[in-house]
Amino acid sequence: MAGQQFQYDDSGNTFFYFLTSFVGLIVIPATYYLWPRDQNAEQLRLKSLRRVHGRCLWYRLRLMKSQQSFVPTLKKAALLFGWAVFLLLAYKVSKLDREYQEYNPYEVLNLDPGASLSEIKKQYRVLSLKYHPDKGGNEATFMRIAKAYAALTNEQSRQNWEIYGNPDGPGATSFGIALPAWIVDQKNSMLVLLVYGLAFMVILPVVVGTWWYRSIRYSGDQILINTTQLFMHFMYKTPNMNMKREFPFPLLQGVTQYLIRELGNINVKKKEPPFCYPYSLKARVLVLAHLARMEVSEELEEDQRFVVRKSPALLQEMINVGCQLTMMANSRGGFHAPRLVTIENCMKLTQMIVQGLQESKSPLLQLPHFEEEHLRYCISKKYKVRSLQDLVSLKDSDRRSMLRFLGEEKYDEVLSVLGSFPHITMDTILQVLDDEDSNNITAGSIVTVTVILTRKRMAEVFEKEQESTPCLTEEAATTEEAQGDSSKTKTKVWQNKSKGAKKTAKSKKKKLTKKKATPAPPAKTKQANGNVAENEVVVAAAAAAATAVVKEDEDELSDKGSESDEGEANKDSPSERDEDSDKQSDTEVDEIAGDDEEEWEALQQSIQRRERALLETKSKVTHPVYSLYFPEEKQEWWWLYIADRRDQTLVSMPYHVCTLKDTEEVELKFPAPSKTGNYQYSVILRSDSYLGLDQIKPLKLEVHEAKAMLDNHPQWDIPDTEEEDEEQEDSDGIEESEDDDEDND
């Protein structure tokens, strides 16, 4: 019976196969993931951005880093070394002798397969004379020749070779272990055991434990859990945070008295932790110095860049904490939710940090070559340019005249930068999904506001005055609200909706004729040109034409009325009236069915669109932000939310739009108020990078009472069993057959 035999690789040939496979499994994936990407593509991208972003701090730092970085070279060298080792091992394996070959006695005797017995004996005689030990030949070679001769001439040996591949019968199965024999040698056992214990019992647990205990300290956005708890404590303690309040930035240590003295608004004596700690004081001073665009020493410059680089992520975490506290306050109660102004101040502070501007400064200072002394040219009585939109809406001649303090090159650079700024159009669709009447908003229903954002460049709206759209800037919205508060007694246009019965077509036509018959207002007698006679002629002609149109309309209406009266008089028979009513009901049913099909198709399309949006992963690389003083390349992102600005509360949680390249569709959901009535909310779009580009669009909501549930709806009139239906059909059939028999009789 065949056994099993395990043996280590004394020659080391099998170990080379294992080592080649192991090195290949490391080198091939590492080359795919770690090989430096084409640096020429990055250089071309930076070159294309140079005309607009050439003066930005992040652009200059990126350019210096790409020129001075040695990391790509080291990666290439390490990967090339790995490939050299892999190819060397593969060459070594290809030169190894084949030790395990299938036994073939014909090859041993140098005969062709199927040779006759006489040929085998003749060849054996020739080889035995040559390799016999008595004749001075090799004993091992002669033994192989004798074994092959026996396998081909002896019937038992031949049968063993044909069945087991060996003339001696079944042998022991040999398993080779691809490890050199010196590893399991008794002399080296203690050394091997020490290496195994050190690798798997010390190094591996330390590496895994260090990674684990470090990762649990951070959230998914790489923010310390302690920092999140700190933000939650202060927002819970102070729901209403003004911009002047010092936000906590727990980062670094050390501060210079020079910056504190220059800024002048730092409360050094504050004893409340963490504001009293040196690292907190230094972080606040560096942030305020960045907002004031003050120069710091070279020692603090790197620390300031680090603080400024981390600030947008920290402020985003503050916004998330504020939203969590708002949801907790709405669901549980018991404490005051953070006010809307607190969350919006966090968003505004993000804009200020990215642009390096204080809140009171003009948004025009985001442009290159603009200084404080240049603003007097813009806010003069002739131009009154206070925002980027005002600057865009100017004609090119007026813009060039206003910016006469700039040379041609600087003026072209300002226009190219201004043209790269985003211009967002916002369209909203208000509906209640998964409801029969999606446009009817009832108390307590889930309202879905679909916001369609379309991004264009400011260059596309040059020399086009901005039309009066419902989207307002934040200043215009606040002034409009102030005017609305002062005139509360006046009824609003959107609230004047008729709730009475529908009026007939005749009354509408009569009102139409009355409106057309009203005389035109008298024209002004005094004109700048002095053409009074011409105006009188024009007015007389217009009056004559109006009277002619009114007469024609009256004649048409009288004709139609007489025809309709005659038609109604002719339809005296009840059968004709029934036919007309049946036709009218059929048309109404067809229209309702068509509307249902359209709603069903729209619902299916929206469901498919949502499924695609869930499965599709979009890149967060949108458009690089033009920021003169931000030390890192930042992408253009937005916040979108619905708020009640009168009550200063959030209606829907802010949605961070990170994938807006050209067009983006966002769904905001919130529960409708529990009381019926008219409500006015605001759909707010805020940039996290630019000042002065926020938009506010009014959202008017009319909440009705929820419909009562029907207990006896026809669609629920279902028979109890199918047998009752069959019995009823059988009884009906019997009655019909009896009636037929009676008729035949």
XYZ file of C-alpha atoms in Angstrom:
745
model
C 0.000 0.000 0.000
C 1.347 3.362 -0.939
C 2.280 5.770 1.849
C 3.029 9.488 2.154
C 6.421 11.050 2.442
C 7.193 14.693 3.373
C 10.615 16.059 2.655
C 12.188 19.505 2.811
C 13.990 21.060 -0.086
C 17.644 20.228 0.546
C 18.777 21.671 -2.769
C 16.733 24.873 -2.425
C 15.221 24.638 -5.909
C 11.598 24.519 -4.719
C 12.196 27.518 -2.446
C 13.003 29.639 -5.501
C 9.553 28.901 -6.936
C 7.923 30.040 -3.689
C 10.093 33.148 -3.442
C 9.388 34.161 -7.065
C 5.636 33.855 -6.547
C 5.785 35.826 -3.288
C 7.806 38.702 -4.782
C 5.504 38.815 -7.829
C 2.405 39.099 -5.626
C 3.935 42.184 -3.988
C 5.591 43.919 -6.930
C 2.756 43.749 -9.506
C -0.042 45.349 -7.382
C 2.429 47.840 -5.865
C 3.408 49.005 -9.344
C -0.229 49.543 -10.303
C -1.116 51.564 -7.199
C 2.176 53.248 -6.227
C 3.790 54.093 -9.545
C 3.801 57.920 -9.792
C 1.253 59.183 -12.237
C 2.247 61.200 -15.233
C 3.771 64.375 -13.854
C 3.415 66.014 -17.221
C -0.380 65.876 -16.840
C -0.140 67.695 -13.496
C 2.209 70.254 -14.994
C -0.191 70.812 -17.887
C -3.097 71.225 -15.464
C -1.176 73.800 -13.438
C -0.185 75.555 -16.624
C -3.817 75.802 -17.718
C -4.742 77.316 -14.330
C -1.878 79.778 -14.300
C -3.715 82.607 -16.078
C -6.449 82.687 -13.426
C -4.871 81.195 -10.286
C -1.269 82.265 -10.799
C -1.317 84.680 -7.837
C -2.984 82.261 -5.405
C -0.920 81.012 -2.478
C -1.930 77.400 -2.995
C -0.860 77.544 -6.653
C 2.629 78.829 -5.784
C 3.031 76.228 -3.023
C 1.904 73.421 -5.350
C 4.320 74.577 -8.027
C 7.222 74.626 -5.561
C 6.267 71.237 -4.157
C 6.143 69.611 -7.593
C 9.589 70.960 -8.391
C 11.241 70.024 -5.080
C 9.584 66.707 -4.296
C 11.805 63.586 -4.237
C 9.058 61.156 -3.275
C 8.171 60.138 -6.864
C 11.822 59.413 -7.589
C 12.166 57.224 -4.483
C 8.979 55.338 -5.379
C 10.229 54.660 -8.868
C 13.612 53.469 -7.549
C 11.999 51.081 -5.030
C 9.627 49.631 -7.613
C 12.399 49.175 -10.168
C 14.502 47.375 -7.551
C 11.567 45.047 -6.818
C 11.138 44.280 -10.513
C 14.866 43.559 -10.810
C 14.652 41.023 -7.957
C 11.547 39.440 -9.502
C 13.159 39.057 -12.932
C 16.334 37.658 -11.380
C 14.378 35.012 -9.490
C 12.366 34.151 -12.601
C 15.606 33.684 -14.567
C 16.985 31.493 -11.784
C 13.848 29.311 -11.809
C 13.996 28.904 -15.590
C 17.525 27.463 -15.333
C 16.704 24.839 -12.706
C 16.837 21.171 -13.774
C 13.630 19.207 -13.934
C 13.871 16.675 -11.107
C 10.416 15.248 -11.326
C 9.859 13.581 -14.703
C 7.490 10.865 -15.762
C 9.243 7.497 -15.978
C 9.465 6.174 -19.548
C 11.537 3.015 -20.184
C 11.664 3.670 -23.938
C 13.516 6.941 -23.289
C 15.958 5.186 -20.970
C 16.795 2.622 -23.704
C 16.768 5.291 -26.440
C 13.998 3.471 -28.336
C 10.877 4.653 -30.052
C 7.564 3.769 -28.342
C 6.139 0.510 -29.703
C 9.520 -1.138 -30.508
C 9.499 -4.906 -30.946
C 10.918 -7.408 -28.444
C 13.933 -8.208 -30.632
C 14.788 -4.501 -30.918
C 14.522 -4.128 -27.127
C 16.865 -7.084 -26.505
C 19.320 -5.881 -29.101
C 19.413 -2.331 -27.630
C 19.784 -3.711 -24.079
C 22.756 -5.830 -25.183
C 24.453 -2.810 -26.757
C 23.923 -0.547 -23.719
C 24.938 -3.236 -21.181
C 28.247 -3.716 -22.955
C 28.780 0.024 -22.704
C 27.583 0.799 -19.116
C 28.165 -2.512 -17.272
C 30.299 -1.958 -14.145
C 32.587 -4.843 -15.152
C 33.231 -3.038 -18.433
C 34.067 0.217 -16.628
C 30.607 1.801 -16.980
C 28.403 3.712 -14.496
C 26.582 1.485 -12.051
C 23.582 3.844 -11.560
C 23.072 4.175 -15.307
C 23.277 0.426 -15.739
C 20.651 -0.083 -12.999
C 18.220 2.267 -14.812
C 18.848 0.384 -18.077
C 18.208 -2.993 -16.390
C 15.033 -1.645 -14.773
C 13.773 -0.343 -18.108
C 14.560 -3.670 -19.836
C 12.677 -5.571 -17.119
C 9.708 -3.203 -17.429
C 9.449 -3.934 -21.163
C 10.156 -7.691 -21.091
C 8.727 -8.900 -17.757
C 4.940 -9.144 -17.835
C 4.442 -8.122 -14.151
C 6.842 -5.176 -14.399
C 5.204 -4.031 -17.624
C 1.763 -4.211 -16.009
C 2.975 -2.158 -12.992
C 4.428 0.491 -15.291
C 1.239 0.780 -17.330
C -0.952 1.075 -14.174
C 1.218 2.949 -11.641
C 3.886 4.464 -13.882
C 6.575 2.522 -12.009
C 7.875 -0.997 -12.745
C 8.185 -1.683 -9.006
C 4.481 -1.009 -8.360
C 2.831 1.754 -6.287
C 5.313 3.826 -4.285
C 5.065 6.415 -1.513
C 3.526 9.819 -2.433
C 6.164 12.468 -1.991
C 5.277 16.043 -0.906
C 7.937 18.694 -1.183
C 7.936 21.660 1.217
C 9.316 24.849 -0.314
C 11.534 25.677 2.636
C 15.229 25.028 2.924
C 16.234 22.215 5.262
C 18.352 24.559 7.428
C 15.221 26.302 8.686
C 13.993 23.124 10.421
C 17.433 21.982 11.428
C 17.707 21.288 15.139
C 20.695 23.591 15.464
C 18.671 26.608 14.278
C 15.402 25.782 16.062
C 15.795 28.411 18.828
C 16.642 31.184 16.344
C 13.671 30.347 14.110
C 11.341 30.199 17.128
C 12.594 33.591 18.324
C 11.964 35.198 14.942
C 8.439 33.740 14.719
C 7.597 34.915 18.249
C 8.943 38.385 17.619
C 7.051 38.777 14.324
C 3.646 37.352 15.295
C 3.506 38.020 19.033
C 5.175 41.425 19.327
C 5.398 43.374 16.062
C 2.001 42.438 14.601
C -0.052 43.180 17.779
C 1.794 46.484 18.292
C 1.125 47.638 14.720
C -2.553 46.627 14.770
C -3.112 48.092 18.250
C -1.455 51.398 17.336
C -3.592 51.717 14.208
C -6.781 50.804 16.064
C -6.336 53.114 19.058
C -5.385 55.954 16.741
C -8.353 55.424 14.400
C -10.986 55.327 17.169
C -9.943 58.833 18.255
C -11.094 60.286 14.912
C -14.434 60.473 13.173
C -15.075 59.549 9.543
C -14.036 63.075 8.470
C -10.728 62.779 10.373
C -11.870 65.081 13.190
C -10.918 64.274 16.774
C -13.844 62.965 18.819
C -12.752 65.260 21.655
C -13.017 68.251 19.318
C -16.549 67.217 18.310
C -17.529 66.916 21.969
C -16.040 70.344 22.634
C -18.108 71.870 19.817
C -21.250 70.162 21.098
C -20.653 71.494 24.608
C -20.289 75.106 23.490
C -23.203 75.012 21.015
C -25.414 73.433 23.680
C -24.288 76.006 26.227
C -24.597 78.992 23.861
C -27.273 78.408 21.173
C -26.884 81.960 19.865
C -23.294 82.586 18.769
C -22.465 85.888 17.148
C -19.608 86.316 14.707
C -17.668 88.340 17.290
C -17.659 85.393 19.666
C -14.365 83.523 19.558
C -14.874 80.049 18.186
C -12.737 77.312 19.816
C -9.842 76.063 17.673
C -7.932 73.457 19.733
C -4.740 72.993 17.731
C -1.278 74.387 18.584
C 0.886 75.998 21.267
C 2.788 79.269 21.624
C 1.883 82.814 20.551
C 3.590 86.119 19.906
C 2.741 89.266 21.820
C 3.201 91.334 18.669
C 0.160 89.863 16.921
C -1.974 90.194 20.059
C -1.007 93.835 20.326
C -1.692 94.479 16.629
C -5.077 92.751 16.584
C -6.215 94.331 19.824
C -9.446 92.298 20.190
C -8.020 89.186 21.874
C -9.217 88.475 25.388
C -6.014 87.195 26.932
C -7.368 87.149 30.485
C -10.218 84.792 29.700
C -10.131 81.933 32.219
C -12.703 79.619 30.648
C -11.112 76.479 29.206
C -10.041 75.849 26.513
C -9.791 79.584 25.710
C -7.281 80.100 28.508
C -4.827 77.510 27.192
C -1.796 78.731 25.200
C -2.522 76.548 22.163
C -6.058 77.922 21.902
C -4.844 81.501 22.195
C -2.243 80.950 19.499
C -4.730 79.340 17.117
C -7.215 82.206 17.519
C -4.515 84.806 16.979
C -3.259 83.101 13.819
C -6.796 82.819 12.396
C -7.586 86.467 13.119
C -4.259 87.524 11.610
C -5.165 85.552 8.488
C -8.553 87.279 8.279
C -6.872 90.678 8.655
C -4.324 89.709 5.953
C -1.459 90.518 8.299
C 2.036 89.237 7.626
C 3.496 86.914 10.256
C 7.056 85.875 10.918
C 8.614 82.912 9.167
C 8.515 80.955 12.430
C 4.726 81.263 12.630
C 3.995 81.086 8.916
C 3.969 77.303 8.730
C 1.818 77.070 11.874
C -0.635 79.598 10.446
C -0.935 77.638 7.212
C -1.590 74.468 9.186
C -4.332 76.132 11.268
C -5.967 77.755 8.230
C -5.807 74.502 6.250
C -7.659 72.591 9.001
C -10.249 75.287 9.768
C -12.837 74.496 6.993
C -13.087 70.871 8.124
C -13.490 71.954 11.755
C -16.214 74.441 10.832
C -18.002 71.782 8.796
C -17.964 69.623 11.917
C -19.471 72.504 13.890
C -22.277 72.740 11.329
C -22.913 68.992 11.635
C -23.021 69.287 15.430
C -25.485 72.172 15.177
C -27.723 70.091 12.900
C -27.594 67.135 15.299
C -28.574 69.335 18.239
C -31.409 70.826 16.172
C -32.799 67.372 15.356
C -32.488 66.313 19.001
C -34.307 69.462 20.173
C -37.101 68.944 17.625
C -37.607 65.283 18.534
C -37.025 65.276 22.306
C -37.222 68.870 23.458
C -35.943 69.978 26.831
C -33.283 72.378 25.565
C -32.893 75.174 23.074
C -31.686 74.229 19.616
C -28.874 76.299 18.072
C -30.355 79.276 16.315
C -30.133 79.684 12.586
C -27.723 82.597 12.937
C -25.227 80.335 14.747
C -25.101 77.779 11.930
C -25.008 80.496 9.268
C -22.140 82.237 11.075
C -20.150 78.999 10.846
C -20.787 78.969 7.087
C -19.808 82.632 6.753
C -16.639 82.029 8.762
C -15.665 79.277 6.317
C -15.988 81.752 3.442
C -13.942 84.315 5.353
C -11.133 81.862 6.109
C -10.921 80.605 2.525
C -10.755 84.164 1.151
C -8.800 85.695 4.050
C -11.340 88.490 4.607
C -13.249 89.859 7.556
C -17.027 89.963 7.574
C -17.236 93.747 7.208
C -14.953 93.882 4.173
C -16.160 94.254 0.599
C -16.494 91.114 -1.551
C -14.565 92.973 -4.266
C -11.386 92.427 -2.243
C -11.476 88.785 -3.364
C -10.256 89.975 -6.773
C -6.576 90.536 -7.505
C -5.059 94.045 -7.388
C -7.981 95.369 -5.327
C -7.045 97.243 -2.149
C -9.015 99.241 0.394
C -8.140 102.560 -1.228
C -9.504 101.378 -4.591
C -13.033 100.798 -3.288
C -13.824 104.517 -3.377
C -13.863 104.326 -7.183
C -16.493 101.573 -7.043
C -18.911 102.984 -4.460
C -19.089 106.429 -6.018
C -22.458 108.001 -6.902
C -21.918 107.293 -10.574
C -21.414 103.506 -10.365
C -22.491 102.279 -6.886
C -20.739 98.917 -7.291
C -20.762 97.058 -3.975
C -20.849 93.406 -5.035
C -19.468 91.093 -7.678
C -22.856 90.993 -9.402
C -22.851 94.789 -9.705
C -19.407 94.672 -11.279
C -20.499 92.011 -13.766
C -23.659 93.867 -14.778
C -21.722 96.980 -15.837
C -21.031 97.614 -19.452
C -17.467 97.076 -20.541
C -16.881 100.783 -21.165
C -18.222 101.763 -17.719
C -16.258 98.989 -16.069
C -13.037 100.066 -17.741
C -13.678 103.678 -16.782
C -14.313 102.747 -13.160
C -11.194 100.547 -12.969
C -8.965 103.154 -14.546
C -6.461 102.740 -11.709
C -5.527 99.346 -13.217
C -3.229 98.866 -16.161
C -4.184 96.792 -19.187
C -2.529 93.592 -17.935
C -4.011 93.923 -14.451
C -7.433 94.761 -15.893
C -7.344 91.657 -18.115
C -6.332 89.550 -15.125
C -9.215 90.949 -13.054
C -11.667 90.133 -15.861
C -10.335 86.588 -16.259
C -10.592 85.967 -12.499
C -14.062 87.502 -12.312
C -15.143 85.418 -15.309
C -14.097 82.211 -13.526
C -16.361 82.904 -10.539
C -19.553 80.790 -10.397
C -22.979 82.036 -11.428
C -25.666 79.712 -10.041
C -29.290 79.540 -11.147
C -31.654 77.790 -8.754
C -35.004 76.245 -9.725
C -37.317 74.608 -7.179
C -40.145 72.077 -7.515
C -42.468 71.636 -4.516
C -44.393 68.372 -4.239
C -45.485 65.527 -1.974
C -44.107 62.279 -3.357
C -45.971 58.955 -3.185
C -49.306 60.719 -2.927
C -52.313 60.797 -5.247
C -52.289 64.582 -5.430
C -48.602 65.501 -5.309
C -49.331 69.226 -5.493
C -51.695 69.228 -2.508
C -49.754 69.723 0.735
C -51.619 68.480 3.777
C -50.796 68.894 7.450
C -48.064 66.544 8.624
C -47.165 65.246 5.152
C -43.556 64.865 4.021
C -42.802 67.683 1.616
C -40.067 67.200 -0.991
C -38.425 70.248 -2.500
C -36.392 69.328 -5.574
C -33.758 71.979 -6.213
C -32.054 72.036 -9.616
C -28.740 73.894 -9.514
C -27.097 75.019 -12.744
C -23.603 76.439 -12.662
C -22.208 78.804 -15.241
C -19.191 81.019 -15.329
C -19.497 84.730 -14.680
C -17.953 85.296 -18.100
C -21.192 84.051 -19.665
C -23.188 86.878 -18.086
C -20.819 89.751 -18.906
C -22.535 92.807 -20.384
C -25.940 91.330 -19.468
C -27.816 93.077 -16.731
C -29.134 90.624 -14.220
C -32.834 90.138 -14.683
C -35.156 90.344 -11.710
C -35.437 86.725 -10.632
C -36.919 85.193 -7.469
C -33.362 84.314 -6.364
C -32.172 87.145 -4.159
C -28.926 87.958 -2.491
C -28.886 87.879 1.269
C -28.968 91.688 1.635
C -31.957 92.012 -0.710
C -33.784 89.260 1.141
C -33.283 90.945 4.511
C -34.517 94.296 3.202
C -37.540 92.592 1.652
C -38.350 90.915 4.952
C -38.064 94.238 6.757
C -40.532 95.795 4.339
C -42.849 92.814 4.756
C -42.819 93.214 8.533
C -43.715 96.910 8.267
C -46.728 96.143 6.052
C -48.220 93.085 7.719
C -51.769 94.337 7.286
C -51.557 94.154 3.510
C -52.648 90.888 1.995
C -50.026 89.120 -0.066
C -50.623 88.330 -3.702
C -49.806 84.645 -3.372
C -52.375 84.304 -0.568
C -55.303 85.688 -2.617
C -56.543 82.400 -4.029
C -60.203 81.945 -4.872
C -61.865 79.253 -2.822
C -65.463 79.727 -4.131
C -67.284 77.922 -6.858
C -66.129 78.066 -10.461
C -67.652 80.774 -12.623
C -69.345 80.058 -15.930
C -67.766 80.825 -19.283
C -70.383 83.463 -20.087
C -69.564 85.562 -17.039
C -65.881 85.369 -17.910
C -66.561 86.502 -21.450
C -68.728 89.382 -20.228
C -65.935 90.539 -17.936
C -63.516 90.241 -20.823
C -65.688 92.484 -23.014
C -66.046 94.964 -20.196
C -62.270 95.138 -19.784
C -61.798 95.673 -23.483
C -64.476 98.362 -23.626
C -62.788 100.543 -21.000
C -61.385 103.693 -22.597
C -57.628 104.110 -22.839
C -55.972 106.628 -20.485
C -55.287 110.012 -22.047
C -51.838 110.459 -23.442
C -49.401 112.976 -22.051
C -49.708 116.304 -23.800
C -46.196 117.402 -23.084
C -43.407 115.475 -24.746
C -39.713 116.088 -24.713
C -39.631 116.154 -28.489
C -42.673 118.388 -28.839
C -44.516 115.979 -31.198
C -47.967 116.540 -29.697
C -49.900 116.207 -32.953
C -48.346 112.864 -33.784
C -49.220 111.487 -30.356
C -52.824 112.664 -30.712
C -53.109 110.900 -34.069
C -51.656 107.699 -32.616
C -54.020 107.784 -29.636
C -57.059 108.375 -31.913
C -56.065 105.478 -34.154
C -55.555 103.185 -31.151
C -58.977 104.132 -29.748
C -60.671 103.434 -33.083
C -58.966 100.055 -33.359
C -59.972 99.179 -29.792
C -63.636 100.005 -30.414
C -63.609 97.933 -33.614
C -62.141 94.936 -31.740
C -64.725 95.286 -28.978
C -67.585 95.349 -31.494
C -66.250 92.259 -33.287
C -65.923 90.392 -29.992
C -69.462 91.329 -28.970
C -70.821 90.139 -32.336
C -68.948 86.834 -32.024
C -70.175 86.319 -28.486
C -73.786 87.080 -29.484
C -73.541 84.670 -32.440
C -72.077 81.960 -30.242
C -74.719 82.572 -27.611
C -77.556 82.308 -30.130
C -76.057 79.142 -31.620
C -75.712 77.560 -28.190
C -79.302 78.549 -27.313
C -80.576 77.068 -30.554
C -78.590 73.895 -29.956
C -79.946 73.538 -26.460
C -83.482 74.177 -27.695
C -83.134 71.507 -30.353
C -82.001 68.952 -27.779
C -85.386 68.400 -26.238
C -85.427 64.628 -26.227
C -84.011 62.959 -23.078
C -82.172 60.312 -25.149
C -80.002 62.944 -26.815
C -79.222 64.508 -23.464
C -78.253 61.134 -22.025
C -75.956 60.476 -24.989
C -74.263 63.840 -24.508
C -73.783 63.215 -20.796
C -72.350 59.747 -21.535
C -69.905 61.180 -24.052
C -68.863 63.876 -21.599
C -68.314 61.332 -18.824
C -66.270 59.114 -21.193
C -64.022 62.022 -22.137
C -63.536 62.897 -18.480
C -62.623 59.286 -17.680
C -60.109 59.239 -20.558
C -58.529 62.475 -19.353
C -58.243 61.143 -15.803
C -56.688 57.893 -17.089
C -54.195 59.865 -19.187
C -53.231 61.997 -16.191
C -52.768 58.879 -14.059
C -50.477 57.342 -16.676
C -48.392 60.513 -16.870
C -48.082 60.639 -13.071
C -47.129 56.950 -12.986
C -44.444 57.448 -15.632
C -43.097 60.503 -13.791
C -43.006 58.514 -10.544
C -41.147 55.631 -12.193
C -38.632 58.028 -13.718
C -38.011 59.696 -10.370
C -37.507 56.292 -8.705
C -35.035 55.229 -11.396
C -33.226 58.544 -11.072
C -32.881 58.071 -7.320
C -31.570 54.532 -7.749
C -28.977 55.722 -10.238
C -27.962 58.514 -7.880
C -27.491 56.012 -5.048
C -25.378 53.655 -7.137
C -23.398 56.327 -8.945
C -20.325 57.697 -7.178
C -19.488 61.211 -8.276
C -16.125 62.852 -7.876
C -15.835 65.710 -5.393
C -13.403 67.485 -7.703
C -15.556 70.284 -9.125
C -13.840 73.635 -9.813
C -10.749 75.066 -8.083
C -11.518 78.075 -5.907
C -9.772 81.372 -6.509
C -8.354 82.213 -3.067
C -5.373 84.522 -2.742
C -4.413 83.530 0.824
C -5.589 79.947 1.322
C -2.594 77.552 1.480
C -4.278 74.534 -0.130
C -6.211 73.907 -3.317
C -9.872 73.898 -2.436
C -12.803 72.706 -4.500
C -15.989 74.695 -4.958
C -18.697 73.307 -2.649
C -22.069 74.637 -1.471
C -24.596 74.357 1.352
C -28.271 74.048 0.482
C -31.040 74.157 3.074
C -34.530 75.487 3.849
C -35.041 77.868 6.762
C -37.700 79.980 8.399
C -35.866 83.294 8.584
C -38.616 84.944 10.592
C -38.447 82.375 13.406
C -34.697 81.815 12.878
C -35.052 78.035 12.667
C -33.947 75.326 10.290
C -36.707 73.616 8.317
C -34.462 71.077 6.552
C -30.958 70.047 7.451
C -28.159 71.634 5.357
C -27.097 69.456 2.445
C -23.422 69.755 1.500
C -23.335 69.850 -2.310
C -19.868 68.586 -3.234
C -20.444 67.421 -6.839
C -21.781 70.499 -8.636
C -19.869 70.760 -11.902
C -22.557 71.823 -14.364
C -25.954 70.665 -13.092
C -26.994 69.011 -9.858
C -30.406 67.921 -8.575
C -30.910 67.857 -4.806
C -33.961 66.736 -2.825
C -34.695 68.452 0.494
C -37.379 66.844 2.657
C -39.166 68.180 5.709
C -42.494 67.552 7.478
C -45.245 70.038 6.707
C -46.588 72.080 9.649
C -49.332 70.462 11.700
C -51.589 73.508 11.396
C -53.226 74.602 8.173
C -52.450 77.973 6.686
C -49.944 79.841 4.557
C -46.249 79.687 5.368
C -43.263 81.391 3.833
C -39.865 79.729 3.979
C -36.584 80.394 2.194
C -34.429 78.079 0.103
C -30.885 79.205 0.842
C -27.762 78.387 -1.158
C -24.443 79.327 0.453
C -20.958 78.951 -0.879
C -18.257 77.591 1.388
C -15.561 79.448 -0.548
C -16.767 82.806 -1.902
C -18.212 85.895 -0.240
C -21.214 87.615 -1.767
C -22.469 84.728 -3.927
C -25.131 83.397 -1.564
C -28.681 83.148 -2.869
C -32.054 83.139 -1.123
C -35.225 82.093 -2.909
C -38.646 82.412 -1.245
C -40.675 79.227 -0.836
C -44.407 79.687 -0.321
C -46.301 76.845 1.313
C -50.063 76.469 1.582
C -51.017 73.679 3.983
C -54.489 72.110 3.768
C -56.293 69.701 6.018
C -55.562 66.028 5.512
C -58.200 64.043 3.677
C -60.410 61.733 5.727
C -59.842 58.027 5.207
C -62.674 56.256 3.337
C -63.951 53.123 5.062
C -66.101 51.831 2.192
C -64.007 52.495 -0.890
C -65.213 50.537 -3.979
C -61.832 48.972 -4.558
C -62.114 47.119 -1.238
C -65.486 45.502 -2.137
C -63.966 42.095 -2.723
C -66.035 38.852 -2.401
C -65.076 36.603 0.479
C -64.357 33.528 -1.644
C -64.165 32.617 -5.263
C -66.887 30.014 -4.724
C -69.452 32.745 -4.059
C -68.573 34.321 -7.415
C -68.958 30.991 -9.198
C -72.282 30.264 -7.479
C -73.553 33.725 -8.374
C -72.499 33.219 -12.021
C -74.211 29.792 -12.089
C -77.427 31.211 -10.636
C -77.387 34.044 -13.160
C -76.873 31.547 -15.962
C -79.811 29.403 -14.747
C -82.096 32.443 -14.566
C -81.122 33.491 -18.095
C -81.813 29.982 -19.455
C -85.256 29.927 -17.774
C -86.094 33.289 -19.316
C -85.079 31.997 -22.740
C -87.302 28.914 -22.363
C -90.282 31.074 -21.440
C -89.710 33.262 -24.487
C -89.547 30.223 -26.760
C -92.811 28.896 -25.341
